[in-house]
Short mmCIF file of C-alpha atoms and ligand atoms in Angstrom, two decimals:
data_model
loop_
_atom_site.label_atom_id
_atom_site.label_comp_id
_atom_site.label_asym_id
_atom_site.label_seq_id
_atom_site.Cartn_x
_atom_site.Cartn_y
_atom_site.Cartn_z
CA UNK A 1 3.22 28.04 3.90
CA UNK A 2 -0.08 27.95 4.63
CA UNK A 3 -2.22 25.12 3.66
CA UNK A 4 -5.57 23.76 3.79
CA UNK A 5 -6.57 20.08 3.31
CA UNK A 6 -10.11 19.27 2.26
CA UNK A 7 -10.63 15.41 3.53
CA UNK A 8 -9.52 13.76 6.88
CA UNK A 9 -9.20 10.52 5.74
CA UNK A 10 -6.07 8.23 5.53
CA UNK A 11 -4.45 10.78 2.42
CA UNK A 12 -6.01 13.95 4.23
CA UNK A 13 -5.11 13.45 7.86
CA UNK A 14 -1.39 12.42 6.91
CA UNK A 15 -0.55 14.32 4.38
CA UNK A 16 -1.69 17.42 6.80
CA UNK A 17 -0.29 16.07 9.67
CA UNK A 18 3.07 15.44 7.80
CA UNK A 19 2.95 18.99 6.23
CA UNK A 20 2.76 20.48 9.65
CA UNK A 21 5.51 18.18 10.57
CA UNK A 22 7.80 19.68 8.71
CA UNK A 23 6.54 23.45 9.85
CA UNK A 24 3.83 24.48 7.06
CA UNK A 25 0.85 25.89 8.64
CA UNK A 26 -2.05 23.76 8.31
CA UNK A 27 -5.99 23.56 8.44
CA UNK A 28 -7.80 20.44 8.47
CA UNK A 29 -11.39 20.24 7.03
CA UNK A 30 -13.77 17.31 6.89
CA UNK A 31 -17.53 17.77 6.11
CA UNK A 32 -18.00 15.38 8.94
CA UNK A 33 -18.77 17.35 12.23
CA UNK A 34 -18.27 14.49 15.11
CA UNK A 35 -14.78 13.44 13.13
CA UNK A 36 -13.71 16.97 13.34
CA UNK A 37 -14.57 17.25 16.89
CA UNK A 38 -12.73 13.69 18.11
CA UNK A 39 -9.99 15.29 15.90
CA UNK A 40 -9.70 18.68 18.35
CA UNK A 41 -10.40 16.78 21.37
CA UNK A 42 -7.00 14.75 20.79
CA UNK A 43 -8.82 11.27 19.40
CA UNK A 44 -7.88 9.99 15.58
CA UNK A 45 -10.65 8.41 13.97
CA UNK A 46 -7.89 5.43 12.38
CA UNK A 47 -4.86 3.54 13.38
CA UNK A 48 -1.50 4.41 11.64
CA UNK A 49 1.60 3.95 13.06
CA UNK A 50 3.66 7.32 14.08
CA UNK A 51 0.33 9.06 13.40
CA UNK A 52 -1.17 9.78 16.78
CA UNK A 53 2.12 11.60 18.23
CA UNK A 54 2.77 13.86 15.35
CA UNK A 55 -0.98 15.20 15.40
CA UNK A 56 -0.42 15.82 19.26
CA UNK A 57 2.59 17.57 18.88
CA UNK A 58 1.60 19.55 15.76
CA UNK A 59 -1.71 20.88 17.28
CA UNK A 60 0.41 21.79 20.21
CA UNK A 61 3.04 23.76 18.42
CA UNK A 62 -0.26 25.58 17.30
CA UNK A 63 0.52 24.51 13.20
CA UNK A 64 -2.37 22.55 12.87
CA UNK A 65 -6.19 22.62 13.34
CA UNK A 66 -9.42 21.12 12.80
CA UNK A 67 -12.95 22.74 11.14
CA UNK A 68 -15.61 21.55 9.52
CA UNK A 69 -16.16 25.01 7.39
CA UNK A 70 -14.40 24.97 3.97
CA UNK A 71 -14.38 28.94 4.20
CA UNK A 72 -12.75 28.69 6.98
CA UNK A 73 -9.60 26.68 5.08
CA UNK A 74 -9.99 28.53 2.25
CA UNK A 75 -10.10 32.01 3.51
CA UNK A 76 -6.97 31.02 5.33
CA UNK A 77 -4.00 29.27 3.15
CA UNK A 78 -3.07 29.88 -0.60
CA UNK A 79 -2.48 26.07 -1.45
CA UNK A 80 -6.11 24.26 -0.94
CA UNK A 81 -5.36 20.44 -1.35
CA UNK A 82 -8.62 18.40 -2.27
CA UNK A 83 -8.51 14.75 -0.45
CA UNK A 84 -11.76 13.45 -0.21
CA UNK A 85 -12.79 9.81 -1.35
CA UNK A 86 -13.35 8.81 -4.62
CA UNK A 87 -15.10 5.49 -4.56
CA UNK A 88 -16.44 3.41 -7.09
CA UNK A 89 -19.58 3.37 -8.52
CA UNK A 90 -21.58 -0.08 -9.44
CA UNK A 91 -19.80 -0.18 -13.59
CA UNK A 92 -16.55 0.41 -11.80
CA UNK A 93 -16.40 3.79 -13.06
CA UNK A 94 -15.30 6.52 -10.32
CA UNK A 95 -18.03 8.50 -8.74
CA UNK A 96 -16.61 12.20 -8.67
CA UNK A 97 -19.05 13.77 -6.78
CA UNK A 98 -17.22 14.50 -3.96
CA UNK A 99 -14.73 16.01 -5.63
CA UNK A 100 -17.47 17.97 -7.67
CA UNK A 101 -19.10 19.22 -4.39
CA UNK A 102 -15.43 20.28 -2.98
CA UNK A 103 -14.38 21.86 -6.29
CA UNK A 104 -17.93 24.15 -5.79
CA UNK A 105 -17.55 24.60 -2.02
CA UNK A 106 -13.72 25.75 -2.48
CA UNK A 107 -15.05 28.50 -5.61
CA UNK A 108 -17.78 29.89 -3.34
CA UNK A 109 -15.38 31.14 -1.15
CA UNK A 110 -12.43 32.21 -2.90
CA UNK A 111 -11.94 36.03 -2.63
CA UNK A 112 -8.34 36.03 -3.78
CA UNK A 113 -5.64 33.66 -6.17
CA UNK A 114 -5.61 30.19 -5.00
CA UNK A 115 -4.17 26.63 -6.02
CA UNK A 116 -6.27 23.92 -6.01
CA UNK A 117 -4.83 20.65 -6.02
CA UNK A 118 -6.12 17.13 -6.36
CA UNK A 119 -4.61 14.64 -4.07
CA UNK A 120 -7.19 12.11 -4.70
CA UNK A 121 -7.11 9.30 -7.11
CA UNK A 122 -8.72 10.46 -10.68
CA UNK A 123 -9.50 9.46 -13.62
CA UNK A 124 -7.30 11.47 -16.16
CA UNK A 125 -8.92 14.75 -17.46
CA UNK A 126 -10.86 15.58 -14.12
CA UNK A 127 -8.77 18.47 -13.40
CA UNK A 128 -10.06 20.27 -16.60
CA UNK A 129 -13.37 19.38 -14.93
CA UNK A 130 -12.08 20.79 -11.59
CA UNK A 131 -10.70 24.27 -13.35
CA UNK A 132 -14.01 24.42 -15.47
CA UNK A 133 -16.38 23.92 -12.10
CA UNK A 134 -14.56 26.35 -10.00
CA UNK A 135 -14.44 29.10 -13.08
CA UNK A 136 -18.14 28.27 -13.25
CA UNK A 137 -19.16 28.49 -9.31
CA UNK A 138 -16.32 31.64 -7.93
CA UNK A 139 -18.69 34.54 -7.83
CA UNK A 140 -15.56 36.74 -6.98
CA UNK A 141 -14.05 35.57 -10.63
CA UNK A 142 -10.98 35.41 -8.94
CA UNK A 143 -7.43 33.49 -10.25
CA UNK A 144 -6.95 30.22 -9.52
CA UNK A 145 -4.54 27.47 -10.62
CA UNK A 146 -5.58 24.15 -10.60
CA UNK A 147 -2.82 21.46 -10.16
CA UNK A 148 -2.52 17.51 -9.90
CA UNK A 149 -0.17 16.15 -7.10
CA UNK A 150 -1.60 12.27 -6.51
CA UNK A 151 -0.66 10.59 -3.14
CA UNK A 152 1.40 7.21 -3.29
CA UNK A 153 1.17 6.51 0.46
CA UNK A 154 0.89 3.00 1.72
CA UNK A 155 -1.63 2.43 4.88
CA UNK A 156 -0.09 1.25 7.35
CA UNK A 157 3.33 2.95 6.63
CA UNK A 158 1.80 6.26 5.56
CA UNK A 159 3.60 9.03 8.11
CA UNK A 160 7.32 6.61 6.72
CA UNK A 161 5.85 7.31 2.98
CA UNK A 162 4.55 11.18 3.70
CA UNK A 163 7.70 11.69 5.47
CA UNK A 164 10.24 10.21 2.79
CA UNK A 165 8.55 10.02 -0.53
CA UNK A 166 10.23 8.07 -3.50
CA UNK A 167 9.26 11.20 -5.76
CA UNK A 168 6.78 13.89 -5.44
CA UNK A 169 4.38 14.49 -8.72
CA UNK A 170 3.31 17.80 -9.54
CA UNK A 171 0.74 18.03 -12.63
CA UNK A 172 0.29 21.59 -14.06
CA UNK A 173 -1.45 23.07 -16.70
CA UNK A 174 0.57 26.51 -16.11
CA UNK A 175 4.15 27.50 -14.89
CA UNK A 176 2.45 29.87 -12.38
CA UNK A 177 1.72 27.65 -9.63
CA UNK A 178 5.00 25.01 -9.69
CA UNK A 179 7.38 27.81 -7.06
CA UNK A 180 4.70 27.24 -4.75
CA UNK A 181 4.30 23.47 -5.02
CA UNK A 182 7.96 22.62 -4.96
CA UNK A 183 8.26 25.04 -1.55
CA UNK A 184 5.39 22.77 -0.06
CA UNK A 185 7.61 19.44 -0.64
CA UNK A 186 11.23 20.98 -0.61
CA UNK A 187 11.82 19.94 3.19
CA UNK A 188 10.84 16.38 2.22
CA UNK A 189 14.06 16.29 -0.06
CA UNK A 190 12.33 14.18 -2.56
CA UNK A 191 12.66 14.21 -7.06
CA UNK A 192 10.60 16.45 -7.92
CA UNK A 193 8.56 15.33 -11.44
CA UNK A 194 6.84 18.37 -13.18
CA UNK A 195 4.15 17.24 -15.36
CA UNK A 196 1.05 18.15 -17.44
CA UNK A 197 -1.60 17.39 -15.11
CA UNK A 198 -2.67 14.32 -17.58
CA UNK A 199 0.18 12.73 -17.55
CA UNK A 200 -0.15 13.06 -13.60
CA UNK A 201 -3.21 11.66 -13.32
CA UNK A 202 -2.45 8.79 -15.04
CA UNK A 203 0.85 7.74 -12.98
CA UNK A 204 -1.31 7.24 -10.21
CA UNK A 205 -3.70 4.84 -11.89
CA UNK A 206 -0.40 3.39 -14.09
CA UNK A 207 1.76 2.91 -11.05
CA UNK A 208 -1.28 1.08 -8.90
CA UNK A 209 -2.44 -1.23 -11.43
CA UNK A 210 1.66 -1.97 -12.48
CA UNK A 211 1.50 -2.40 -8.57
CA UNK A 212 -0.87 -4.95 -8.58
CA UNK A 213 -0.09 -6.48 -11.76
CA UNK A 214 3.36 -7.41 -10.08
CA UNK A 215 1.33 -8.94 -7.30
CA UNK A 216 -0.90 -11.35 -9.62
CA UNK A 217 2.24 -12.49 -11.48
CA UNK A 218 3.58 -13.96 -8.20
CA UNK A 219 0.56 -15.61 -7.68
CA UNK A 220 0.27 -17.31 -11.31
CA UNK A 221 4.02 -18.38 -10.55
CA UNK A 222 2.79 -19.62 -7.24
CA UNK A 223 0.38 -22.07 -9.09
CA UNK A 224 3.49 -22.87 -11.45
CA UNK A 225 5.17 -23.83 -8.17
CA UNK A 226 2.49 -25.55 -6.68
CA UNK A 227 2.19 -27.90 -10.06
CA UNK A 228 5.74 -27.90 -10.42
CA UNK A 229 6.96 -28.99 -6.79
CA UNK A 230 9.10 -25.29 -6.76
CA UNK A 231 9.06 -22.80 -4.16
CA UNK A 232 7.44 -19.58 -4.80
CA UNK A 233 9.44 -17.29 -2.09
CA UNK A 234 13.27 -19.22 -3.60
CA UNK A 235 11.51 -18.34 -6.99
CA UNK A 236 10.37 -14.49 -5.77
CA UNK A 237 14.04 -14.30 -4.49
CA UNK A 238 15.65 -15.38 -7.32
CA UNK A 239 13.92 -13.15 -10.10
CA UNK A 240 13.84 -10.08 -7.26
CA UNK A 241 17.42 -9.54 -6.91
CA UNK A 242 17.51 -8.29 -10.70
CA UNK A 243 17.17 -4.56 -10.18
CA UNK A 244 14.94 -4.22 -13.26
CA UNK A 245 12.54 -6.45 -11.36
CA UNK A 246 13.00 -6.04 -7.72
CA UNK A 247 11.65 -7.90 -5.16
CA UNK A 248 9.14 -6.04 -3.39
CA UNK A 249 5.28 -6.46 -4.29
CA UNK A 250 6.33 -10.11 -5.13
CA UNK A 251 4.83 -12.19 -1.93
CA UNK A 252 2.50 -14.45 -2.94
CA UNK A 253 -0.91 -15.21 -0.94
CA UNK A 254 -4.26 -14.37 -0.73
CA UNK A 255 -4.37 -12.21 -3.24
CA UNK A 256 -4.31 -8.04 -3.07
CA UNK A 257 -7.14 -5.94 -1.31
CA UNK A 258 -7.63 -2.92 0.74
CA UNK A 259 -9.21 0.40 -0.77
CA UNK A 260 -7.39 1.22 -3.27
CA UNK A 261 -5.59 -1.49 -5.76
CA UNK A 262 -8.92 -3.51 -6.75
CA UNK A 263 -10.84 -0.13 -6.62
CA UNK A 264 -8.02 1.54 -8.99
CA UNK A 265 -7.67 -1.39 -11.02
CA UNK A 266 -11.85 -0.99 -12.13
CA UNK A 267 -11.09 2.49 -12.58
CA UNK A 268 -8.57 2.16 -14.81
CA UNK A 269 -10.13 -0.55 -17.08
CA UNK A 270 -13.27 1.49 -17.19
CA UNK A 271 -10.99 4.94 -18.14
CA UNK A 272 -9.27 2.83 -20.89
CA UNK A 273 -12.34 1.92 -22.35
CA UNK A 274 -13.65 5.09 -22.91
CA UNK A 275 -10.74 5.77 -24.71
CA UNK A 276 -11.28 3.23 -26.99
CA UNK A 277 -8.14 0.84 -25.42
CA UNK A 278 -9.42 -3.03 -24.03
CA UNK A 279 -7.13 -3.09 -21.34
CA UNK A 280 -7.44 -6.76 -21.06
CA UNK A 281 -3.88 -7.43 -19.43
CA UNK A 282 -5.71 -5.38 -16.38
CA UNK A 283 -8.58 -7.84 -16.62
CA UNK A 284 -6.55 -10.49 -16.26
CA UNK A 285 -4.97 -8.94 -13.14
CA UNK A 286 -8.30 -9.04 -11.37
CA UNK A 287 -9.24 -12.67 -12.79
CA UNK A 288 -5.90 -14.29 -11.40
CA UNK A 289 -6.33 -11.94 -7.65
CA UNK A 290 -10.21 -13.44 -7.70
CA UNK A 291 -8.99 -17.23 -8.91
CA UNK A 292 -6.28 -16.84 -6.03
CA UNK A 293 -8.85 -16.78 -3.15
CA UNK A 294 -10.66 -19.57 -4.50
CA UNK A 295 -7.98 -21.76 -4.70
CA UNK A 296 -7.16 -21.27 -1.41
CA UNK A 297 -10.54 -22.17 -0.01
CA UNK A 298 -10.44 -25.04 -2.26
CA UNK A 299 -7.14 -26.48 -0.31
CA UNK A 300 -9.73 -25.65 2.77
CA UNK A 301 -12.68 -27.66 1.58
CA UNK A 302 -10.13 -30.16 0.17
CA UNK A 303 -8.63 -30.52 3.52
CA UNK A 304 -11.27 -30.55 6.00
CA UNK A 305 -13.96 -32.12 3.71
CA UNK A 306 -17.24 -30.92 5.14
CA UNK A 307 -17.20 -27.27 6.61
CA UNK A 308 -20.67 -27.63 8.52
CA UNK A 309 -19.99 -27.07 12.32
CA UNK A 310 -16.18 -27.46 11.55
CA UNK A 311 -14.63 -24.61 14.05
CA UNK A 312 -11.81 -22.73 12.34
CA UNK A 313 -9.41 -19.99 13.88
CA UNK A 314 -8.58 -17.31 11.56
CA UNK A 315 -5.86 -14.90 12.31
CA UNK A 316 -5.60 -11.89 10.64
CA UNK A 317 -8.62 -9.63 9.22
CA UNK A 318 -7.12 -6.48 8.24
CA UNK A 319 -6.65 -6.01 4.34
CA UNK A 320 -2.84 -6.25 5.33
CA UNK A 321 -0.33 -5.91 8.05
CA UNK A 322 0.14 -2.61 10.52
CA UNK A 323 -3.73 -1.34 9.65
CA UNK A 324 -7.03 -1.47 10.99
CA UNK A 325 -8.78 -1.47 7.66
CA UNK A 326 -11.04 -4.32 6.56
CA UNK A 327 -12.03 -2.60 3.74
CA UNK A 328 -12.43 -5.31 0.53
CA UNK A 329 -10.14 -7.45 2.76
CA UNK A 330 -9.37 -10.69 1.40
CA UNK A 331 -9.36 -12.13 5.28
CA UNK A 332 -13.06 -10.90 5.70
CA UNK A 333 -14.06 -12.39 2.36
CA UNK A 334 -12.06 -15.88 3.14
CA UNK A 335 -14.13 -15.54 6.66
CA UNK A 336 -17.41 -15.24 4.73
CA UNK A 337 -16.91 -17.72 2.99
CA UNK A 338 -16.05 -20.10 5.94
CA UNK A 339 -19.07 -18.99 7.38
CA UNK A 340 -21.46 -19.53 4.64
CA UNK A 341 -20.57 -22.91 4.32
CA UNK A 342 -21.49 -23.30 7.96
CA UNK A 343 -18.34 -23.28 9.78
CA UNK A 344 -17.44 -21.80 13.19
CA UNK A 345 -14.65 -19.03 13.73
CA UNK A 346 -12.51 -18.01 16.53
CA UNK A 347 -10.99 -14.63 15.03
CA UNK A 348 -7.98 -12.42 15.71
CA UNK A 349 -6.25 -9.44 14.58
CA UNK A 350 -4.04 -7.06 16.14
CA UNK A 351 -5.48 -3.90 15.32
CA UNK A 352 -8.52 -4.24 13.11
CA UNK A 353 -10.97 -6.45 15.48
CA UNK A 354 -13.71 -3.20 16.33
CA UNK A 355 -13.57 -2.25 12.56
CA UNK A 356 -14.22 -6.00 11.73
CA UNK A 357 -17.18 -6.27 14.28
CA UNK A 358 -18.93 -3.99 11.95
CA UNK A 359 -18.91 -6.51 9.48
CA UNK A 360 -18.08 -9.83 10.15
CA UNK A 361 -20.85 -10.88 13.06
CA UNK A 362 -21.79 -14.38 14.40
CA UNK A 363 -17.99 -14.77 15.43
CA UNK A 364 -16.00 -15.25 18.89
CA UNK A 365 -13.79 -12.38 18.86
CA UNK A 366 -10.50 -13.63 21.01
CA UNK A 367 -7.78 -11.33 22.07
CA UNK A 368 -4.75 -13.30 22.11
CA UNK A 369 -3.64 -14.71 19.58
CA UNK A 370 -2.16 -17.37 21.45
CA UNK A 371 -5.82 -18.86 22.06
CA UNK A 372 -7.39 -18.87 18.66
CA UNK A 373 -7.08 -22.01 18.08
CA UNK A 374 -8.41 -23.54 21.26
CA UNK A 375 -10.29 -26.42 20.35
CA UNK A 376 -10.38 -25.51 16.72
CA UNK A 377 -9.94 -28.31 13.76
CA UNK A 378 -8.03 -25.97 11.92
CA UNK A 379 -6.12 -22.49 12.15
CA UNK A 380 -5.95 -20.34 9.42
CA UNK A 381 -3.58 -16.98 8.57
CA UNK A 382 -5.04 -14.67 6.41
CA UNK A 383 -3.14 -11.13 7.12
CA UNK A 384 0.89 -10.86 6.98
CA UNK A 385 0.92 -9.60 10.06
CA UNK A 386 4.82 -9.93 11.34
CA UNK A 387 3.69 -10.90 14.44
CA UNK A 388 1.55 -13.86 13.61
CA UNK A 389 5.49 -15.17 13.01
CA UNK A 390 5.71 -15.25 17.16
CA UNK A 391 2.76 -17.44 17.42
CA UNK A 392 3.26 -20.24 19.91
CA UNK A 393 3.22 -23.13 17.79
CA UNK A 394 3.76 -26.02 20.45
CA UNK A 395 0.86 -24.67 22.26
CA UNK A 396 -1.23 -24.06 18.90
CA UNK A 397 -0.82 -27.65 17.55
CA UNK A 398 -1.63 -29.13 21.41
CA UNK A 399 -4.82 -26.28 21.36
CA UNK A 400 -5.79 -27.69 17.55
CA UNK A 401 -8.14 -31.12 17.84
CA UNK A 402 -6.04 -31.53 14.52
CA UNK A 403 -3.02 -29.95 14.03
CA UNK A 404 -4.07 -28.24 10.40
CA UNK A 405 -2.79 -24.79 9.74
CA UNK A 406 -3.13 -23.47 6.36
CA UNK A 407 -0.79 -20.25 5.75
CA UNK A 408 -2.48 -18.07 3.25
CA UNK A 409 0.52 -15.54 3.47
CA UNK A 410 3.49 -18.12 3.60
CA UNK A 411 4.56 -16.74 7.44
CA UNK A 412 6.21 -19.90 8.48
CA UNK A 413 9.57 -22.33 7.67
CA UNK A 414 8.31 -25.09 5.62
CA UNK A 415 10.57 -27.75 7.44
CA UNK A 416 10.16 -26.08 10.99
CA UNK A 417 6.33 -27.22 10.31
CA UNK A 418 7.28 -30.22 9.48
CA UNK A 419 9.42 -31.16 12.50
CA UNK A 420 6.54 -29.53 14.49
CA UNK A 421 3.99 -32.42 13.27
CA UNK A 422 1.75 -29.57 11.03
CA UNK A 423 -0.38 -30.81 7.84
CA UNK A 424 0.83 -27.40 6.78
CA UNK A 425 -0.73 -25.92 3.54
CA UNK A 426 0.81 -22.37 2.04
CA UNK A 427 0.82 -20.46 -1.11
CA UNK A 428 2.79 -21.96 -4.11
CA UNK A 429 5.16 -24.16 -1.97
C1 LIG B 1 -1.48 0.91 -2.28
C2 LIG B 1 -0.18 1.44 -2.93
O1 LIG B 1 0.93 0.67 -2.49
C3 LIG B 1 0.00 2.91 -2.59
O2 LIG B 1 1.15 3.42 -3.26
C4 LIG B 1 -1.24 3.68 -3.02
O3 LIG B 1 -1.13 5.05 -2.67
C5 LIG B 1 -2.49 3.09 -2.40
O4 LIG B 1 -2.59 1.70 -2.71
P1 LIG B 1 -2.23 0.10 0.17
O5 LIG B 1 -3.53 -0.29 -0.47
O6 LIG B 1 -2.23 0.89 1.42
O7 LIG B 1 -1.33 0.96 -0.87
O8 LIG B 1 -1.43 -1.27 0.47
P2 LIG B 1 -0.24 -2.12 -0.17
O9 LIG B 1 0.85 -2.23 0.82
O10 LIG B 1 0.13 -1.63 -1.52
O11 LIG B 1 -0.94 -3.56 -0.28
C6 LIG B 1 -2.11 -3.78 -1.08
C7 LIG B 1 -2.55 -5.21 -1.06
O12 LIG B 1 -1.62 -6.03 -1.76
C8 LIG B 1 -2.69 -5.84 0.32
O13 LIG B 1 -3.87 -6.60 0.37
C9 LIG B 1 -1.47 -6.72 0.46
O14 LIG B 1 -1.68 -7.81 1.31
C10 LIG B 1 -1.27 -7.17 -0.98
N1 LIG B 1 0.12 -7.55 -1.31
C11 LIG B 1 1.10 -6.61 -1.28
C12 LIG B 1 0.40 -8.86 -1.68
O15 LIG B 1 -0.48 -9.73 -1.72
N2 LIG B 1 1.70 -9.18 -2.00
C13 LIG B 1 2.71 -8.27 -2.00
O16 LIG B 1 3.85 -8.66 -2.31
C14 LIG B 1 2.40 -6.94 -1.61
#
């Protein structure tokens, strides 16, 4: 089929990639001139594992392609997938004017029928706004079907989730356009849900904030623990293995970040609202994520006493493992706060140390992460990296003028600590 995505962002530049993977014809457009042009020289603007390969070998097979011209996309495909940020504004509200801009851009130059589908995270009701903008801005007065189809891909494991969705959501407000939607996803031999385009919208902002819901009720157990003398992760375990529960999205820590779950969360309190609902079990959600990190810099402060000119290596600064996003990353803000209070950081992370040197400055950047805590009165793991489990620890606790590590994402054995001569502090054990 052929297929235009509008956005090359995390959603946009997988989900196009993926669709060429599987031998749709696609066109790539992003408003952003020097991205598209790293994009045809062979470069990718973020790191995501799997991704790099399949955009080589795609472009190659001559199924996918970069522009920065709208027309271009939408002259060429019949499907026109919208995946463009949609970022909050200062109430928490979502600002739509990106979408707005691409709904008008896409109407201006449609000659012929075309589907228009949101992949971006809305607020329920925006594709009536989409339909009613295009109708309003397609000189031609052409047919068009507009149709919701939100994106449930995790970063960092975003080609595995394009590639082998759980489901596939398809929101229309018509029969006309679903043939053509399921062909799109048939080779991905996912359930295929058929929806009002409502009642799509709103899984996306339902399933997040369930998402991250699940993640804050670990962490109030993890307090439990803490209090109690139990174990979070035997406690996680335990209450995981019931398949009504499951276990994933149940590891306690610093709390939840990255660009979407605290973003979404807002978004959906906000939406709520205006519908008349207090959705205060959301608001709750957010307190117990923000009460997580402070509690955790408390067992710092409580620790270490004074943090003036106290040198602390922090490991991890990505939001989470297998990305090089920082954005609203609970490492960053942990580092901040370390900082404010005057102390000095040796920093690591595996993929996400250029993106961080936009924002974290005043910092020795170090390599390996074998050497962080050289000369450091404390080490600190922020990110659940799986490598930071391969840490030398014999060397670390001889490198450490004290050998303090506190775990803010529970990577190492309790005992094996222990026998190691660690003050080791974690989360909820
Ligand atoms: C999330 C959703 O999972 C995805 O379906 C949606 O499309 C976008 O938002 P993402 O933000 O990429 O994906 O990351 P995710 O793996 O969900 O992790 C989010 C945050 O929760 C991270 O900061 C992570 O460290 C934290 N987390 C996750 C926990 O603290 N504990 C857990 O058990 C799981």
């Amino acid at each position: 089929m052929k297929l235009t995505i509008i956005g090359t962002g995390y959603v946009g530049l997988v989900t196009g990639t993926c669709f060429a993977e599987v031998g749709h014809q696609v066109i790539c457009v992003d408003n952003n001139e020097s991205k598209v042009k790293l994009l045809q020289s062979g470069g990718i603007p973020i790191y995501e594992p799997g991704l790099e390969e399949l955009v080589k070998k795609n472009v190659a097979a001559g199924r996918l392609r970069f522009t920065a011209s709208t027309k271009d996309g939408v002259e060429n495909s019949d499907i026109i997938f919208i995946a463009v940020p949609t970022p909050p504004l200062p109430d928490g509200a979502v600002d739509l004017s990106f979408i707005e801009g691409v709904a008008r851009e896409i109407a201006a130059s449609m000659t012929s029928y075309k589907i228009v589908v949101d992949k971006s995270t809305v607020p329920v009701k925006t594709g009536d706004k989409v339909a009613e903008t295009i109708k309003r801005y397609c000189k031609a007065k052409v047919e068009f079907d507009v149709v919701s189809n939100p994106e449930f891909l995790r970063e960092g494991f975003a080609v595995e989730d394009l590639m082998k969705p759980d489901r596939v959501v398809i929101g229309v407000r018509s029969q006309r356009p679903v043939a053509a939607m399921k062909e799109v996803y048939t080779p991905f031999n996912a359930p295929i849900i058929v929806t009002d385009i409502n009642s799509a919208e709103l899984i996306k902002h339902a399933a997040n904030s369930f998402l991250a819901l699940k993640i804050s009720y670990i962490n109030a157990i993890s307090v439990i623990c803490e209090a109690s003398g139990a174990n979070v992760q035997e406690v996680a375990n335990g209450i995981g293995l019931d398949a009504r529960i499951g276990r994933r999205f149940l590891d306690a820590g610093l709390g939840f970040g990255g660009s979407c779950f605290p973003k979404d969360l807002s978004a959906f309190i906000k939406i709520s609202d205006q519908l008349g609902y207090d959705f205060a079990l959301l608001k709750e959600v957010q307190r117990i994520n923000a009460q997580q990190m402070e509690r955790f810099f408390k067992k710092i402060t409580e620790t270490l006493w004074v943090l003036k000119d106290k040198k602390i290596g922090v490991l991890g600064l990505a939001f989470k493992q297998n990305t090089d996003d920082v954005r609203s990353s609970p490492a960053i803000d942990l580092c901040q706060r370390l900082q404010k209070e005057g102390a000095i950081l040796r920093v690591h992370d595996p993929k996400a140390m250029d993106k961080a040197k936009d924002v974290l400055k005043n910092v020795t950047y170090v390599e390996n992460m074998n050497d962080v805590a050289d000369g450091c009165d404390a080490l600190v793991v922020a990110t659940e990296w799986p490598e930071f489990k391969k840490l030398d620890l014999e060397r670390t606790r001889k490198a450490l003028t004290h050998p303090i590590l506190f775990d803010g994402r529970n990577l190492f054995d309790l005992l094996e600590m222990e026998k190691l001569g660690f003050i080791y502090k974690s989360v909820g054990r």
